[in-house]
Coordinates of C-alpha atoms in Angstrom, one line a residue:
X1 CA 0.0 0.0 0.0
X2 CA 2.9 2.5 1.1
X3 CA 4.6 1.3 -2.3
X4 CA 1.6 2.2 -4.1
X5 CA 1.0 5.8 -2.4
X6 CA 4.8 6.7 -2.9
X7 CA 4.6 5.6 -6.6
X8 CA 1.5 8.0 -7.3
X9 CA 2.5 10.4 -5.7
X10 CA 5.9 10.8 -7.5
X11 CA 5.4 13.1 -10.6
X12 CA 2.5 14.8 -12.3
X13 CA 2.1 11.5 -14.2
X14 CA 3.6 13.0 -17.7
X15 CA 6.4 12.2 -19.1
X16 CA 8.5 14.9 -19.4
X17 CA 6.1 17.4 -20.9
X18 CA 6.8 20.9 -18.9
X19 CA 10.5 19.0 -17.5
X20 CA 13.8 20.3 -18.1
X21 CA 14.8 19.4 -21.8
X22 CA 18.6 18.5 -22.0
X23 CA 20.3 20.2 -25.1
X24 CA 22.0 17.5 -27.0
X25 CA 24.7 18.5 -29.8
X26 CA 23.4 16.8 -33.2
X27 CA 26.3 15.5 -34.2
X28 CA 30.0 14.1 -32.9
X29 CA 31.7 17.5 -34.6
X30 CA 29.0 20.2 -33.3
X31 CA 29.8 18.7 -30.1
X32 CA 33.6 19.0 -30.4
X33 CA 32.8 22.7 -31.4
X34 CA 30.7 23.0 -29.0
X35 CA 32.9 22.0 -26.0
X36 CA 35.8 24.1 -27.4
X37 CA 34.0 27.3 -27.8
X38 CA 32.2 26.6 -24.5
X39 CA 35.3 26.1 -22.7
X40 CA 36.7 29.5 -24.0
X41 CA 34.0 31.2 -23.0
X42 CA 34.3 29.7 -19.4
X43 CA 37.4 30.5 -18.5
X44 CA 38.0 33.8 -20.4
X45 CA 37.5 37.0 -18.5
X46 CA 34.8 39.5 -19.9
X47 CA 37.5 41.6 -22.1
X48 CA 39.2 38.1 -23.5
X49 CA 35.7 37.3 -24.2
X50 CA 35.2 39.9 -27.1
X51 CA 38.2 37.5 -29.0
X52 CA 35.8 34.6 -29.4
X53 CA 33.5 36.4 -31.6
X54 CA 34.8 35.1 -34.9
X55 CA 34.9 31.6 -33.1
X56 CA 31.1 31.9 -31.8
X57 CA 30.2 33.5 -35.6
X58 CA 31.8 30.5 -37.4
X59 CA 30.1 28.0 -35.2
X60 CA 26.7 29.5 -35.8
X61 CA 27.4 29.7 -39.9
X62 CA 28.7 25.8 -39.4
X63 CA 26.3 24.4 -37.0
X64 CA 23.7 27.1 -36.8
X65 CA 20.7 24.2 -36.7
X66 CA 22.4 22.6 -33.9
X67 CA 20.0 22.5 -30.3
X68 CA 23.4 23.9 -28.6
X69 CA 23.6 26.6 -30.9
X70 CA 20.9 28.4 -28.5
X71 CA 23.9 29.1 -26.1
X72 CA 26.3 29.9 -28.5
X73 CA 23.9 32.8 -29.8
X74 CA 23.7 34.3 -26.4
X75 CA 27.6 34.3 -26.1
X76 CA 28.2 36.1 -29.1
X77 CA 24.9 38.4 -27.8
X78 CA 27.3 38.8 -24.5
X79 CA 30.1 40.0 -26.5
X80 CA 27.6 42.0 -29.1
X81 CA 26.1 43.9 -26.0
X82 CA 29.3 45.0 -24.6
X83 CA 30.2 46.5 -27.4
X84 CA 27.4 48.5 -28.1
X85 CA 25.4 46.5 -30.9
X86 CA 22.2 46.5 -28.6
X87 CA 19.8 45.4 -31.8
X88 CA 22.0 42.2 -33.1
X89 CA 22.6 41.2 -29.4
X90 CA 18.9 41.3 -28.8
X91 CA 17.4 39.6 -32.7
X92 CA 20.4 36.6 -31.4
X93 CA 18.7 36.8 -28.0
X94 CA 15.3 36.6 -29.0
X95 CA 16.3 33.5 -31.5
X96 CA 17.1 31.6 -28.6
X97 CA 13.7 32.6 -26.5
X98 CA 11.7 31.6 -29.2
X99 CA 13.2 28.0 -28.9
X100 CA 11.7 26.1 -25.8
X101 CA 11.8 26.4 -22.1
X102 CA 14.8 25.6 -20.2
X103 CA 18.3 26.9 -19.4
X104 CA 18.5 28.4 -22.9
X105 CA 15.8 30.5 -22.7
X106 CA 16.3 31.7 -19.2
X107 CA 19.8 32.3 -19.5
X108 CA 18.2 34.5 -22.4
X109 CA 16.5 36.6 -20.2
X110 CA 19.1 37.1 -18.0
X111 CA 20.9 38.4 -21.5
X112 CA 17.5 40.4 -22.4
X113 CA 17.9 41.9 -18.8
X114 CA 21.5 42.8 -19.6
X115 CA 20.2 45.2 -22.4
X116 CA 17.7 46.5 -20.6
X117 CA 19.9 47.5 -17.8
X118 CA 21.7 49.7 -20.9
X119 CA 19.0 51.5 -22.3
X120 CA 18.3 52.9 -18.6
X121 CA 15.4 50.2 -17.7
X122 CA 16.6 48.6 -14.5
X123 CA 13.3 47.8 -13.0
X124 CA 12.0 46.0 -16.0
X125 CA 15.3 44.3 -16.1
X126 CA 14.7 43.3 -12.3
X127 CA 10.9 42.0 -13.6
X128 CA 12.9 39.4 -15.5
X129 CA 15.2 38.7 -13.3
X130 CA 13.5 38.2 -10.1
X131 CA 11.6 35.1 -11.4
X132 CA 14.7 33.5 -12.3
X133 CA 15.8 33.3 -8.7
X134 CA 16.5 29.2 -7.7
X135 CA 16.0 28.5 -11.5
X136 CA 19.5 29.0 -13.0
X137 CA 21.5 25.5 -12.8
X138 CA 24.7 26.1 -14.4
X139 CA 27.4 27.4 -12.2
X140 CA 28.5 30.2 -14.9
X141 CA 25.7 31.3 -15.7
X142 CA 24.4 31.7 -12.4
X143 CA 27.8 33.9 -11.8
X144 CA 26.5 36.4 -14.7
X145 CA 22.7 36.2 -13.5
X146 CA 24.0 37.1 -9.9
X147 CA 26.0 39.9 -11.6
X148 CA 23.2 41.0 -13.8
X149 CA 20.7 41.3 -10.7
X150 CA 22.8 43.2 -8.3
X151 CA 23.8 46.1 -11.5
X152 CA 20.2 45.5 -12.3
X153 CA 18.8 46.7 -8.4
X154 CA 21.8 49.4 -8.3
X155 CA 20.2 51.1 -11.6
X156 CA 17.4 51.0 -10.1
X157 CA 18.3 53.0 -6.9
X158 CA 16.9 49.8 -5.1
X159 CA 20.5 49.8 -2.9
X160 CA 18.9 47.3 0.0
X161 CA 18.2 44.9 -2.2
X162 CA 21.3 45.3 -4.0
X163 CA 22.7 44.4 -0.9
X164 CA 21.0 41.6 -0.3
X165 CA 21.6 40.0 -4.2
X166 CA 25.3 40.4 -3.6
X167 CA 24.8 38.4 -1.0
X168 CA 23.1 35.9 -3.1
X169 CA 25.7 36.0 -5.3
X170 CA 28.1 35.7 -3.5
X171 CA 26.9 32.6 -1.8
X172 CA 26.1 31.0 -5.2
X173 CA 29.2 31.9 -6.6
X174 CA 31.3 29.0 -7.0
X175 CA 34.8 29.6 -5.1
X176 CA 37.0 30.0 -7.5
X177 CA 34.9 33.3 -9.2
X178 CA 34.6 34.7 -5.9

């Protein structure tokens, strides 16, 4: 009877429909591009950054169709919106929204977020943010989300809370980007 209960009781009963979706390279060679242009990206400061953005370009004109090309598109958006070019950043960002729900697409809004914070609209950068709280799973981009919510709340004049998502940061920051 216990079995039974604990059985029921474990999932909505559908298989996978709203779950996370995993993003899966399509093919031995996206995913050898993949890794290398992921690892660059990872353990490049934000000014070494702007040097991958032939490498990002020319994995997008390769593997463009590729599910991991979602993140790949919001890495070159990084670079784009650092260096001014606010309307390609956001038509890459909003290529990768339109794709399903997941880490893509909310690492995308945390992107979206990042524009908004430049054209002088913290708090509806802090409306997108806010949500995302608990939802981000990988450890880098939970470092830019954390850094992207704190700018966010100190645009906004909202200092307390700044405080407070520093904090946050700080504690969900792993060591070595402390």
């Amino acid at each position: 009877m216990l079995v039974t209960i604990a059985l029921t009781s474990c999932g909505s009963g559908r298989s996978g429909e709203n779950g996370p979706r995993p993003s899966l390279a399509s093919s031995q060679a996206a995913q050898r591009a993949y890794r290398a242009v992921h690892e660059s990206w990872i353990t490049k400061n934000p000014v070494e950054r702007r040097t991958l953005q032939p490498a990002l370009e020319s994995f997008l004109a390769r593997h463009g169709a590729d599910p991991r090309a979602r993140l790949v598109r919001l890495y070159l958006a990084w670079i784009l919106i650092d260096r001014g070019e606010l309307v390609r950043a956001q038509s890459l960002i909003e290529q990768t929204r339109s794709g399903p729900e997941g880490s893509a697409h909310d690492f995308a809004d945390v992107a979206r977020a990042r524009i908004l914070v430049r054209e002088g609209k913290p708090e509806l950068a802090l409306a997108l943010l806010d949500p995302l709280e608990g939802k981000i799973v990988d450890a880098d981009e939970r470092v830019l989300y954390g850094e992207e919510r704190v700018l966010a709340a100190l645009a906004a004049q909202r200092h307390a809370e700044a405080i407070a998502y520093m904090l946050l940061w700080l504690a969900d920051s792993p060591p070595e980007d402390r």
